[in-house]
PDB file of C-alpha atoms in Angstrom:
ATOM      1  CA  UNK A 198      22.406  26.126  21.441  1.00  0.00           C
ATOM      2  CA  UNK A 199      20.974  22.829  20.193  1.00  0.00           C
ATOM      3  CA  UNK A 200      23.174  20.392  18.325  1.00  0.00           C
ATOM      4  CA  UNK A 201      22.022  19.646  14.788  1.00  0.00           C
ATOM      5  CA  UNK A 202      21.729  15.938  15.587  1.00  0.00           C
ATOM      6  CA  UNK A 203      19.389  16.729  18.468  1.00  0.00           C
ATOM      7  CA  UNK A 204      17.251  18.839  16.176  1.00  0.00           C
ATOM      8  CA  UNK A 205      17.054  16.126  13.520  1.00  0.00           C
ATOM      9  CA  UNK A 206      16.300  13.417  16.075  1.00  0.00           C
ATOM     10  CA  UNK A 207      13.464  15.366  17.638  1.00  0.00           C
ATOM     11  CA  UNK A 208      11.462  16.579  14.704  1.00  0.00           C
ATOM     12  CA  UNK A 209       7.935  16.138  15.937  1.00  0.00           C
ATOM     13  CA  UNK A 210       5.129  15.826  13.490  1.00  0.00           C
ATOM     14  CA  UNK A 211       3.539  19.156  12.823  1.00  0.00           C
ATOM     15  CA  UNK A 212      -0.031  19.888  11.998  1.00  0.00           C
ATOM     16  CA  UNK A 213      -0.751  19.406   8.330  1.00  0.00           C
ATOM     17  CA  UNK A 214      -2.489  21.751   5.944  1.00  0.00           C
ATOM     18  CA  UNK A 215      -6.266  22.218   6.169  1.00  0.00           C
ATOM     19  CA  UNK A 216      -7.849  19.038   5.002  1.00  0.00           C
ATOM     20  CA  UNK A 217     -11.495  18.035   4.662  1.00  0.00           C
ATOM     21  CA  UNK A 218     -11.571  14.288   5.307  1.00  0.00           C
ATOM     22  CA  UNK A 219     -15.242  13.769   4.407  1.00  0.00           C
ATOM     23  CA  UNK A 220     -14.917  15.600   1.098  1.00  0.00           C
ATOM     24  CA  UNK A 221     -11.778  13.630   0.237  1.00  0.00           C
ATOM     25  CA  UNK A 222     -13.464  10.321   1.123  1.00  0.00           C
ATOM     26  CA  UNK A 223     -16.420  11.135  -1.169  1.00  0.00           C
ATOM     27  CA  UNK A 224     -14.029  12.169  -3.940  1.00  0.00           C
ATOM     28  CA  UNK A 225     -11.988   8.961  -3.670  1.00  0.00           C
ATOM     29  CA  UNK A 226     -15.075   6.745  -3.638  1.00  0.00           C
ATOM     30  CA  UNK A 227     -16.563   8.514  -6.670  1.00  0.00           C
ATOM     31  CA  UNK A 228     -13.259   8.154  -8.535  1.00  0.00           C
ATOM     32  CA  UNK A 229     -13.247   4.436  -7.744  1.00  0.00           C
ATOM     33  CA  UNK A 230     -16.790   4.179  -9.169  1.00  0.00           C
ATOM     34  CA  UNK A 231     -15.660   6.046 -12.300  1.00  0.00           C
ATOM     35  CA  UNK A 232     -12.645   3.779 -12.759  1.00  0.00           C
ATOM     36  CA  UNK A 233     -14.831   0.703 -12.588  1.00  0.00           C
ATOM     37  CA  UNK A 234     -17.332   2.054 -15.103  1.00  0.00           C
ATOM     38  CA  UNK A 235     -14.699   2.855 -17.704  1.00  0.00           C
ATOM     39  CA  UNK A 236     -13.901  -0.001 -20.085  1.00  0.00           C
ATOM     40  CA  UNK A 237     -10.329  -1.086 -19.656  1.00  0.00           C
ATOM     41  CA  UNK A 238      -7.884  -0.023 -22.351  1.00  0.00           C
ATOM     42  CA  UNK A 239      -6.887  -2.715 -24.831  1.00  0.00           C
ATOM     43  CA  UNK A 240      -3.568  -4.154 -23.835  1.00  0.00           C
ATOM     44  CA  UNK A 241      -0.615  -3.480 -26.113  1.00  0.00           C
ATOM     45  CA  UNK A 242       1.046  -6.596 -27.452  1.00  0.00           C
ATOM     46  CA  UNK A 243       4.590  -5.623 -26.610  1.00  0.00           C
ATOM     47  CA  UNK A 244       6.238  -8.753 -27.942  1.00  0.00           C
ATOM     48  CA  UNK A 245       4.457  -8.732 -31.309  1.00  0.00           C
ATOM     49  CA  UNK A 246       6.610  -8.468 -34.413  1.00  0.00           C
ATOM     50  CA  UNK A 247       7.040  -5.001 -35.884  1.00  0.00           C
ATOM     51  CA  UNK A 248       4.963  -5.714 -38.956  1.00  0.00           C
ATOM     52  CA  UNK A 249       2.053  -6.785 -36.796  1.00  0.00           C
ATOM     53  CA  UNK A 250       2.224  -3.556 -34.806  1.00  0.00           C
ATOM     54  CA  UNK A 251       2.239  -1.615 -38.109  1.00  0.00           C
ATOM     55  CA  UNK A 252      -0.809  -3.554 -39.263  1.00  0.00           C
ATOM     56  CA  UNK A 253      -2.659  -2.703 -36.043  1.00  0.00           C
ATOM     57  CA  UNK A 254      -2.300   0.958 -36.890  1.00  0.00           C
ATOM     58  CA  UNK A 255      -3.629   0.884 -40.450  1.00  0.00           C
ATOM     59  CA  UNK A 256      -7.159   0.381 -41.682  1.00  0.00           C
ATOM     60  CA  UNK A 257      -8.312  -3.140 -42.491  1.00  0.00           C
ATOM     61  CA  UNK A 258      -8.433  -2.380 -46.237  1.00  0.00           C
ATOM     62  CA  UNK A 259      -4.848  -1.177 -46.186  1.00  0.00           C
ATOM     63  CA  UNK A 260      -3.866  -4.204 -44.124  1.00  0.00           C
ATOM     64  CA  UNK A 261      -5.367  -6.589 -46.699  1.00  0.00           C
ATOM     65  CA  UNK A 262      -3.586  -4.687 -49.493  1.00  0.00           C
ATOM     66  CA  UNK A 263      -0.249  -4.984 -47.679  1.00  0.00           C
ATOM     67  CA  UNK A 264      -0.731  -8.728 -47.133  1.00  0.00           C
ATOM     68  CA  UNK A 265      -1.661  -9.292 -50.824  1.00  0.00           C
ATOM     69  CA  UNK A 266       1.261  -7.245 -52.125  1.00  0.00           C
ATOM     70  CA  UNK A 267       3.683  -9.059 -49.843  1.00  0.00           C
ATOM     71  CA  UNK A 268       2.313 -12.458 -50.889  1.00  0.00           C
ATOM     72  CA  UNK A 269       2.451 -11.546 -54.594  1.00  0.00           C
ATOM     73  CA  UNK A 270       5.991 -10.228 -54.321  1.00  0.00           C
ATOM     74  CA  UNK A 271       7.036 -13.351 -52.431  1.00  0.00           C
ATOM     75  CA  UNK A 272       5.541 -15.633 -55.111  1.00  0.00           C
ATOM     76  CA  UNK A 273       7.204 -13.651 -57.849  1.00  0.00           C
ATOM     77  CA  UNK A 274      10.574 -13.822 -56.220  1.00  0.00           C
ATOM     78  CA  UNK A 275      10.233 -17.519 -55.550  1.00  0.00           C
ATOM     79  CA  UNK A 276       9.156 -18.229 -59.124  1.00  0.00           C
ATOM     80  CA  UNK A 277      11.969 -16.209 -60.599  1.00  0.00           C
ATOM     81  CA  UNK A 278      14.521 -17.888 -58.404  1.00  0.00           C
ATOM     82  CA  UNK A 279      13.102 -21.259 -59.246  1.00  0.00           C
ATOM     83  CA  UNK A 280      13.270 -20.445 -62.975  1.00  0.00           C
ATOM     84  CA  UNK A 281      16.885 -19.397 -62.709  1.00  0.00           C
ATOM     85  CA  UNK A 282      17.782 -22.605 -60.936  1.00  0.00           C
ATOM     86  CA  UNK A 283      15.886 -24.693 -63.480  1.00  0.00           C
ATOM     87  CA  UNK A 284      17.558 -22.809 -66.279  1.00  0.00           C
ATOM     88  CA  UNK A 285      20.956 -23.269 -64.737  1.00  0.00           C
ATOM     89  CA  UNK A 286      20.398 -26.985 -64.267  1.00  0.00           C
ATOM     90  CA  UNK A 287      19.211 -27.377 -67.812  1.00  0.00           C
ATOM     91  CA  UNK A 288      22.258 -25.579 -69.218  1.00  0.00           C
ATOM     92  CA  UNK A 289      24.535 -27.683 -67.047  1.00  0.00           C
ATOM     93  CA  UNK A 290      22.942 -30.819 -68.462  1.00  0.00           C
ATOM     94  CA  UNK A 291      23.501 -29.657 -72.009  1.00  0.00           C
ATOM     95  CA  UNK A 292      27.129 -28.760 -71.280  1.00  0.00           C
ATOM     96  CA  UNK A 293      27.747 -32.195 -69.876  1.00  0.00           C
ATOM     97  CA  UNK A 294      25.940 -33.954 -72.735  1.00  0.00           C
ATOM     98  CA  UNK A 295      27.482 -32.104 -75.622  1.00  0.00           C
ATOM     99  CA  UNK A 296      30.725 -30.856 -74.222  1.00  0.00           C
ATOM    100  CA  UNK A 297      30.267 -27.597 -76.083  1.00  0.00           C
ATOM    101  CA  UNK A 298      31.005 -23.983 -75.233  1.00  0.00           C
ATOM    102  CA  UNK A 299      28.512 -22.718 -72.622  1.00  0.00           C
ATOM    103  CA  UNK A 300      27.721 -19.551 -74.548  1.00  0.00           C
ATOM    104  CA  UNK A 301      26.686 -21.479 -77.598  1.00  0.00           C
ATOM    105  CA  UNK A 302      24.605 -23.902 -75.614  1.00  0.00           C
ATOM    106  CA  UNK A 303      22.874 -21.092 -73.800  1.00  0.00           C
ATOM    107  CA  UNK A 304      22.010 -19.572 -77.151  1.00  0.00           C
ATOM    108  CA  UNK A 305      20.598 -22.886 -78.147  1.00  0.00           C
ATOM    109  CA  UNK A 306      18.567 -23.060 -75.011  1.00  0.00           C
ATOM    110  CA  UNK A 307      17.112 -19.608 -75.613  1.00  0.00           C
ATOM    111  CA  UNK A 308      16.319 -20.555 -79.107  1.00  0.00           C
ATOM    112  CA  UNK A 309      14.570 -23.666 -77.915  1.00  0.00           C
ATOM    113  CA  UNK A 310      12.613 -21.791 -75.339  1.00  0.00           C
ATOM    114  CA  UNK A 311      11.387 -19.268 -77.888  1.00  0.00           C
ATOM    115  CA  UNK A 312      10.169 -21.826 -80.280  1.00  0.00           C
ATOM    116  CA  UNK A 313       9.920 -25.561 -80.111  1.00  0.00           C
ATOM    117  CA  UNK A 314       9.460 -25.797 -83.875  1.00  0.00           C
ATOM    118  CA  UNK A 315      13.080 -26.630 -84.417  1.00  0.00           C
ATOM    119  CA  UNK A 316      14.359 -29.713 -82.690  1.00  0.00           C
ATOM    120  CA  UNK A 317      17.647 -29.787 -80.822  1.00  0.00           C
ATOM    121  CA  UNK A 318      19.172 -31.979 -83.514  1.00  0.00           C
ATOM    122  CA  UNK A 319      18.260 -29.409 -86.089  1.00  0.00           C
ATOM    123  CA  UNK A 320      19.934 -26.741 -84.030  1.00  0.00           C
ATOM    124  CA  UNK A 321      23.137 -28.794 -83.848  1.00  0.00           C
ATOM    125  CA  UNK A 322      22.967 -29.385 -87.551  1.00  0.00           C
ATOM    126  CA  UNK A 323      22.514 -25.693 -88.240  1.00  0.00           C
ATOM    127  CA  UNK A 324      25.420 -24.917 -85.973  1.00  0.00           C
ATOM    128  CA  UNK A 325      27.744 -27.316 -87.841  1.00  0.00           C
ATOM    129  CA  UNK A 326      26.598 -25.954 -91.141  1.00  0.00           C
ATOM    130  CA  UNK A 327      27.294 -22.389 -90.060  1.00  0.00           C
ATOM    131  CA  UNK A 328      30.765 -23.263 -88.800  1.00  0.00           C
TER     132      UNK A 328
ATOM    133  CA  UNK B  22      -2.300   5.210  13.254  1.00  0.00           C
ATOM    134  CA  UNK B  23      -5.241   2.975  14.071  1.00  0.00           C
ATOM    135  CA  UNK B  24      -4.782  -0.330  12.273  1.00  0.00           C
ATOM    136  CA  UNK B  25      -7.530  -1.675  10.089  1.00  0.00           C
ATOM    137  CA  UNK B  26      -9.260  -4.801  11.353  1.00  0.00           C
ATOM    138  CA  UNK B  27      -8.892  -7.947   9.299  1.00  0.00           C
ATOM    139  CA  UNK B  28     -12.631  -8.403   8.866  1.00  0.00           C
ATOM    140  CA  UNK B  29     -12.822  -4.989   7.170  1.00  0.00           C
ATOM    141  CA  UNK B  30      -9.978  -5.966   4.842  1.00  0.00           C
ATOM    142  CA  UNK B  31     -11.801  -9.195   4.040  1.00  0.00           C
ATOM    143  CA  UNK B  32     -14.985  -7.300   3.250  1.00  0.00           C
ATOM    144  CA  UNK B  33     -12.962  -5.040   0.920  1.00  0.00           C
ATOM    145  CA  UNK B  34     -11.599  -8.132  -0.802  1.00  0.00           C
ATOM    146  CA  UNK B  35     -15.171  -9.289  -1.279  1.00  0.00           C
ATOM    147  CA  UNK B  36     -15.860  -6.022  -3.104  1.00  0.00           C
ATOM    148  CA  UNK B  37     -17.735  -4.151  -0.365  1.00  0.00           C
ATOM    149  CA  UNK B  38     -17.233  -0.474  -1.004  1.00  0.00           C
ATOM    150  CA  UNK B  39     -18.721   0.546   2.347  1.00  0.00           C
ATOM    151  CA  UNK B  40     -15.895  -1.339   4.034  1.00  0.00           C
ATOM    152  CA  UNK B  41     -13.351   0.423   1.854  1.00  0.00           C
ATOM    153  CA  UNK B  42     -14.891   3.772   2.787  1.00  0.00           C
ATOM    154  CA  UNK B  43     -13.993   2.960   6.391  1.00  0.00           C
ATOM    155  CA  UNK B  44     -10.412   2.240   5.279  1.00  0.00           C
ATOM    156  CA  UNK B  45     -10.220   5.590   3.470  1.00  0.00           C
ATOM    157  CA  UNK B  46     -11.630   7.467   6.455  1.00  0.00           C
ATOM    158  CA  UNK B  47      -9.217   5.792   8.845  1.00  0.00           C
ATOM    159  CA  UNK B  48      -5.992   5.990   6.838  1.00  0.00           C
ATOM    160  CA  UNK B  49      -6.184   9.095   4.676  1.00  0.00           C
ATOM    161  CA  UNK B  50      -4.550  11.432   7.207  1.00  0.00           C
ATOM    162  CA  UNK B  51      -1.517   9.200   7.404  1.00  0.00           C
ATOM    163  CA  UNK B  52      -1.149   9.107   3.617  1.00  0.00           C
ATOM    164  CA  UNK B  53      -1.704  12.850   3.325  1.00  0.00           C
ATOM    165  CA  UNK B  54       0.900  13.530   6.005  1.00  0.00           C
ATOM    166  CA  UNK B  55       3.558  11.513   4.166  1.00  0.00           C
ATOM    167  CA  UNK B  56       2.625  12.917   0.756  1.00  0.00           C
ATOM    168  CA  UNK B  57       2.685  16.510   1.987  1.00  0.00           C
ATOM    169  CA  UNK B  58       6.163  16.094   3.449  1.00  0.00           C
ATOM    170  CA  UNK B  59       7.437  14.401   0.334  1.00  0.00           C
ATOM    171  CA  UNK B  60       5.868  16.672  -2.250  1.00  0.00           C
ATOM    172  CA  UNK B  61       5.890  19.934  -0.265  1.00  0.00           C
ATOM    173  CA  UNK B  62       2.754  20.864  -2.159  1.00  0.00           C
ATOM    174  CA  UNK B  63      -0.763  20.547  -0.823  1.00  0.00           C
ATOM    175  CA  UNK B  64      -2.486  19.904  -4.141  1.00  0.00           C
ATOM    176  CA  UNK B  65       0.025  17.296  -5.206  1.00  0.00           C
ATOM    177  CA  UNK B  66      -0.280  15.631  -1.808  1.00  0.00           C
ATOM    178  CA  UNK B  67      -4.060  15.421  -2.248  1.00  0.00           C
ATOM    179  CA  UNK B  68      -3.579  13.870  -5.690  1.00  0.00           C
ATOM    180  CA  UNK B  69      -1.283  11.281  -4.122  1.00  0.00           C
ATOM    181  CA  UNK B  70      -3.934  10.467  -1.501  1.00  0.00           C
ATOM    182  CA  UNK B  71      -6.513   9.799  -4.210  1.00  0.00           C
ATOM    183  CA  UNK B  72      -4.156   7.724  -6.354  1.00  0.00           C
ATOM    184  CA  UNK B  73      -3.020   5.709  -3.341  1.00  0.00           C
ATOM    185  CA  UNK B  74      -6.540   4.639  -2.367  1.00  0.00           C
ATOM    186  CA  UNK B  75      -7.590   3.928  -5.939  1.00  0.00           C
ATOM    187  CA  UNK B  76      -4.554   1.663  -6.324  1.00  0.00           C
ATOM    188  CA  UNK B  77      -5.224   0.083  -2.947  1.00  0.00           C
ATOM    189  CA  UNK B  78      -8.798  -0.749  -3.972  1.00  0.00           C
ATOM    190  CA  UNK B  79      -7.685  -2.163  -7.320  1.00  0.00           C
ATOM    191  CA  UNK B  80      -4.950  -4.290  -5.714  1.00  0.00           C
ATOM    192  CA  UNK B  81      -6.547  -5.236  -2.420  1.00  0.00           C
ATOM    193  CA  UNK B  82      -6.319  -8.924  -3.416  1.00  0.00           C
ATOM    194  CA  UNK B  83      -2.508  -8.605  -3.434  1.00  0.00           C
ATOM    195  CA  UNK B  84      -2.309  -7.318   0.134  1.00  0.00           C
ATOM    196  CA  UNK B  85      -0.451  -9.798   2.336  1.00  0.00           C
ATOM    197  CA  UNK B  86      -2.251  -9.806   5.678  1.00  0.00           C
ATOM    198  CA  UNK B  87       0.909 -10.953   7.501  1.00  0.00           C
ATOM    199  CA  UNK B  88       2.133  -7.358   7.237  1.00  0.00           C
ATOM    200  CA  UNK B  89       0.560  -4.222   8.635  1.00  0.00           C
ATOM    201  CA  UNK B  90      -2.010  -2.625   6.367  1.00  0.00           C
ATOM    202  CA  UNK B  91      -0.519   0.810   7.064  1.00  0.00           C
ATOM    203  CA  UNK B  92       2.882  -0.426   5.773  1.00  0.00           C
ATOM    204  CA  UNK B  93       1.240  -1.573   2.568  1.00  0.00           C
ATOM    205  CA  UNK B  94      -0.478   1.809   2.119  1.00  0.00           C
ATOM    206  CA  UNK B  95       2.770   3.632   2.874  1.00  0.00           C
ATOM    207  CA  UNK B  96       4.462   1.528   0.191  1.00  0.00           C
ATOM    208  CA  UNK B  97       1.910   2.513  -2.448  1.00  0.00           C
ATOM    209  CA  UNK B  98       2.027   6.175  -1.442  1.00  0.00           C
ATOM    210  CA  UNK B  99       5.843   6.227  -1.328  1.00  0.00           C
ATOM    211  CA  UNK B 100       6.150   4.815  -4.840  1.00  0.00           C
ATOM    212  CA  UNK B 101       3.688   7.358  -6.182  1.00  0.00           C
ATOM    213  CA  UNK B 102       5.631  10.163  -4.466  1.00  0.00           C
ATOM    214  CA  UNK B 103       8.952   8.876  -5.809  1.00  0.00           C
ATOM    215  CA  UNK B 104       7.573   8.616  -9.341  1.00  0.00           C
ATOM    216  CA  UNK B 105       6.320  12.191  -9.184  1.00  0.00           C
ATOM    217  CA  UNK B 106       9.532  13.514  -7.680  1.00  0.00           C
ATOM    218  CA  UNK B 107      11.627  11.774 -10.318  1.00  0.00           C
ATOM    219  CA  UNK B 108       9.567  13.319 -13.083  1.00  0.00           C
ATOM    220  CA  UNK B 109       9.863  16.778 -11.529  1.00  0.00           C
ATOM    221  CA  UNK B 110      12.911  18.922 -12.081  1.00  0.00           C
ATOM    222  CA  UNK B 111      15.160  19.415  -9.088  1.00  0.00           C
ATOM    223  CA  UNK B 112      13.971  22.450  -7.180  1.00  0.00           C
ATOM    224  CA  UNK B 113      16.032  24.940  -5.306  1.00  0.00           C
ATOM    225  CA  UNK B 114      14.685  26.635  -2.201  1.00  0.00           C
ATOM    226  CA  UNK B 115      13.123  30.030  -2.518  1.00  0.00           C
ATOM    227  CA  UNK B 116      15.515  32.759  -1.332  1.00  0.00           C
ATOM    228  CA  UNK B 117      12.993  33.826   1.318  1.00  0.00           C
ATOM    229  CA  UNK B 118      13.203  30.355   2.916  1.00  0.00           C
ATOM    230  CA  UNK B 119      16.887  30.897   3.564  1.00  0.00           C
ATOM    231  CA  UNK B 120      16.339  34.479   4.711  1.00  0.00           C
ATOM    232  CA  UNK B 121      13.746  33.248   7.163  1.00  0.00           C
ATOM    233  CA  UNK B 122      16.297  30.929   8.709  1.00  0.00           C
ATOM    234  CA  UNK B 123      19.128  33.487   8.667  1.00  0.00           C
ATOM    235  CA  UNK B 124      17.033  35.832  10.779  1.00  0.00           C
ATOM    236  CA  UNK B 125      17.043  33.204  13.507  1.00  0.00           C
ATOM    237  CA  UNK B 126      20.606  32.080  12.935  1.00  0.00           C
ATOM    238  CA  UNK B 127      21.965  35.606  13.335  1.00  0.00           C
ATOM    239  CA  UNK B 128      20.256  36.059  16.664  1.00  0.00           C
ATOM    240  CA  UNK B 129      21.489  33.708  19.401  1.00  0.00           C
ATOM    241  CA  UNK B 130      18.396  34.314  21.550  1.00  0.00           C
ATOM    242  CA  UNK B 131      16.006  33.442  18.794  1.00  0.00           C
ATOM    243  CA  UNK B 132      18.000  30.264  18.059  1.00  0.00           C
ATOM    244  CA  UNK B 133      17.441  29.193  21.623  1.00  0.00           C
ATOM    245  CA  UNK B 134      13.780  30.039  21.477  1.00  0.00           C
ATOM    246  CA  UNK B 135      13.113  28.564  18.112  1.00  0.00           C
ATOM    247  CA  UNK B 136      10.147  26.265  18.380  1.00  0.00           C
ATOM    248  CA  UNK B 137      10.006  22.773  17.096  1.00  0.00           C
ATOM    249  CA  UNK B 138       7.539  23.665  14.366  1.00  0.00           C
ATOM    250  CA  UNK B 139       9.968  26.247  13.002  1.00  0.00           C
ATOM    251  CA  UNK B 140      12.747  23.681  12.945  1.00  0.00           C
ATOM    252  CA  UNK B 141      10.440  21.301  11.150  1.00  0.00           C
ATOM    253  CA  UNK B 142       9.677  23.969   8.551  1.00  0.00           C
ATOM    254  CA  UNK B 143      13.371  24.660   7.972  1.00  0.00           C
ATOM    255  CA  UNK B 144      14.373  21.008   7.789  1.00  0.00           C
ATOM    256  CA  UNK B 145      11.488  20.246   5.453  1.00  0.00           C
ATOM    257  CA  UNK B 146      12.729  22.935   3.102  1.00  0.00           C
ATOM    258  CA  UNK B 147      16.189  21.401   3.151  1.00  0.00           C
ATOM    259  CA  UNK B 148      14.833  17.856   2.761  1.00  0.00           C
ATOM    260  CA  UNK B 149      13.083  18.871  -0.451  1.00  0.00           C
ATOM    261  CA  UNK B 150      16.522  19.463  -1.986  1.00  0.00           C
ATOM    262  CA  UNK B 151      17.682  15.880  -1.392  1.00  0.00           C
ATOM    263  CA  UNK B 152      17.408  13.093  -3.928  1.00  0.00           C
ATOM    264  CA  UNK B 153      13.935  11.437  -3.977  1.00  0.00           C
ATOM    265  CA  UNK B 154      15.274   8.296  -2.305  1.00  0.00           C
ATOM    266  CA  UNK B 155      17.080  10.191   0.465  1.00  0.00           C
ATOM    267  CA  UNK B 156      14.006  12.342   0.894  1.00  0.00           C
ATOM    268  CA  UNK B 157      11.779   9.292   1.333  1.00  0.00           C
ATOM    269  CA  UNK B 158      14.084   7.553   3.822  1.00  0.00           C
ATOM    270  CA  UNK B 159      14.561  10.737   5.861  1.00  0.00           C
ATOM    271  CA  UNK B 160      10.815  11.481   5.911  1.00  0.00           C
ATOM    272  CA  UNK B 161       9.861   7.956   6.986  1.00  0.00           C
ATOM    273  CA  UNK B 162      12.500   7.835   9.728  1.00  0.00           C
ATOM    274  CA  UNK B 163      12.470  11.369  11.120  1.00  0.00           C
ATOM    275  CA  UNK B 164       9.042  12.759  10.347  1.00  0.00           C
ATOM    276  CA  UNK B 165       6.905   9.605  10.415  1.00  0.00           C
ATOM    277  CA  UNK B 166       9.031   7.943  13.122  1.00  0.00           C
ATOM    278  CA  UNK B 167       8.741   4.480  11.588  1.00  0.00           C
ATOM    279  CA  UNK B 168      10.805   1.482  12.687  1.00  0.00           C
ATOM    280  CA  UNK B 169      13.681   0.460  10.427  1.00  0.00           C
ATOM    281  CA  UNK B 170      12.091  -2.891   9.428  1.00  0.00           C
ATOM    282  CA  UNK B 171       8.985  -1.026   8.336  1.00  0.00           C
ATOM    283  CA  UNK B 172      11.080   1.441   6.337  1.00  0.00           C
ATOM    284  CA  UNK B 173      12.775  -1.526   4.660  1.00  0.00           C
ATOM    285  CA  UNK B 174       9.416  -2.978   3.633  1.00  0.00           C
ATOM    286  CA  UNK B 175       8.095   0.338   2.353  1.00  0.00           C
ATOM    287  CA  UNK B 176      11.143   1.386   0.375  1.00  0.00           C
ATOM    288  CA  UNK B 177      12.308  -2.075  -0.709  1.00  0.00           C
ATOM    289  CA  UNK B 178      15.836  -1.075   0.335  1.00  0.00           C
ATOM    290  CA  UNK B 179      17.983  -3.198   2.641  1.00  0.00           C
ATOM    291  CA  UNK B 180      19.178  -1.960   6.038  1.00  0.00           C
ATOM    292  CA  UNK B 181      22.620  -0.921   4.734  1.00  0.00           C
ATOM    293  CA  UNK B 182      21.171   1.185   1.924  1.00  0.00           C
ATOM    294  CA  UNK B 183      18.699   2.835   4.276  1.00  0.00           C
ATOM    295  CA  UNK B 184      21.541   3.647   6.658  1.00  0.00           C
ATOM    296  CA  UNK B 185      23.710   5.133   3.900  1.00  0.00           C
ATOM    297  CA  UNK B 186      20.840   7.177   2.429  1.00  0.00           C
ATOM    298  CA  UNK B 187      19.974   8.477   5.866  1.00  0.00           C
ATOM    299  CA  UNK B 188      23.611   9.326   6.623  1.00  0.00           C
ATOM    300  CA  UNK B 189      24.023  11.274   3.388  1.00  0.00           C
ATOM    301  CA  UNK B 190      20.702  13.046   3.962  1.00  0.00           C
ATOM    302  CA  UNK B 191      21.661  14.097   7.483  1.00  0.00           C
ATOM    303  CA  UNK B 192      25.115  15.243   6.399  1.00  0.00           C
ATOM    304  CA  UNK B 193      23.657  17.307   3.565  1.00  0.00           C
ATOM    305  CA  UNK B 194      21.170  18.978   5.896  1.00  0.00           C
ATOM    306  CA  UNK B 195      23.887  19.584   8.486  1.00  0.00           C
ATOM    307  CA  UNK B 196      26.168  21.219   5.894  1.00  0.00           C
ATOM    308  CA  UNK B 197      23.368  23.438   4.625  1.00  0.00           C
ATOM    309  CA  UNK B 198      22.372  24.518   8.119  1.00  0.00           C
ATOM    310  CA  UNK B 199      25.983  25.464   8.895  1.00  0.00           C
ATOM    311  CA  UNK B 200      26.312  27.246   5.565  1.00  0.00           C
ATOM    312  CA  UNK B 201      23.185  29.234   6.379  1.00  0.00           C
ATOM    313  CA  UNK B 202      24.729  30.426   9.620  1.00  0.00           C
ATOM    314  CA  UNK B 203      23.731  27.920  12.253  1.00  0.00           C
ATOM    315  CA  UNK B 204      26.526  27.270  14.732  1.00  0.00           C
ATOM    316  CA  UNK B 205      26.816  24.229  16.954  1.00  0.00           C
ATOM    317  CA  UNK B 206      28.119  24.419  20.515  1.00  0.00           C
TER     318      UNK B 206
END
């Protein structure tokens, strides 16, 4: 009886399945022609940021809307933040100048912002009169 | 396999499809033979043949003429086979495959008389149960009878990994043959 190693070392190539070489050659060459006629697929930008990939998948009108909304929101946020900082600085200045309670000075500031009819001196005067 | 002449390769690089037709006619049997052993399915093997030559045509500029053209084609075909095998679920042999072998294993006379082609059929069934990598190494070494340096180039594995894959493949086949009733002297 043959040893398994002998069997494995002497596996001769066997005849393959029925195969029409000419037909396969024609098929391969026609597929090559087809591949060359097809326009190549647009390449995916793999490294693009997520938002850019999202924008590629929406219509141009929606894309413009998203850009505008983002820009508007950004401006709003920036303005608001800037206002708060300005306001804070202004209050700080008043506190330093007058050495008064912050709450009172903030009230004065609001008053001043609402209407510039009354001068700051007038406000101080009113305050002293009321107290 | 008859090697392709360099002037034909050069004409392919220049975009001459008639030259590539010669390449297809000369090498397709070799690719089909490998693909059929790897995939164990005639239709899938034919698909692999087509894909291999389409890729070869598209990448002919990357072919390094210091190596054999057949090695390069084997490399493309092997990768396509491995990709397909990895995407397929692991298959178990049909019960009738094992019965077919048991008939011979039970009868000492028929074991002696068993022809090479029957052994090839049995071993091919067992090879299809190995991992894709073991399957590829075993097929290239035992069925295609390629030299080890060529197997290294085709698979991209170093000599040690080829040796270990081949050892495991042979051991697995040996164990299954014994389990199915084959007895060694």
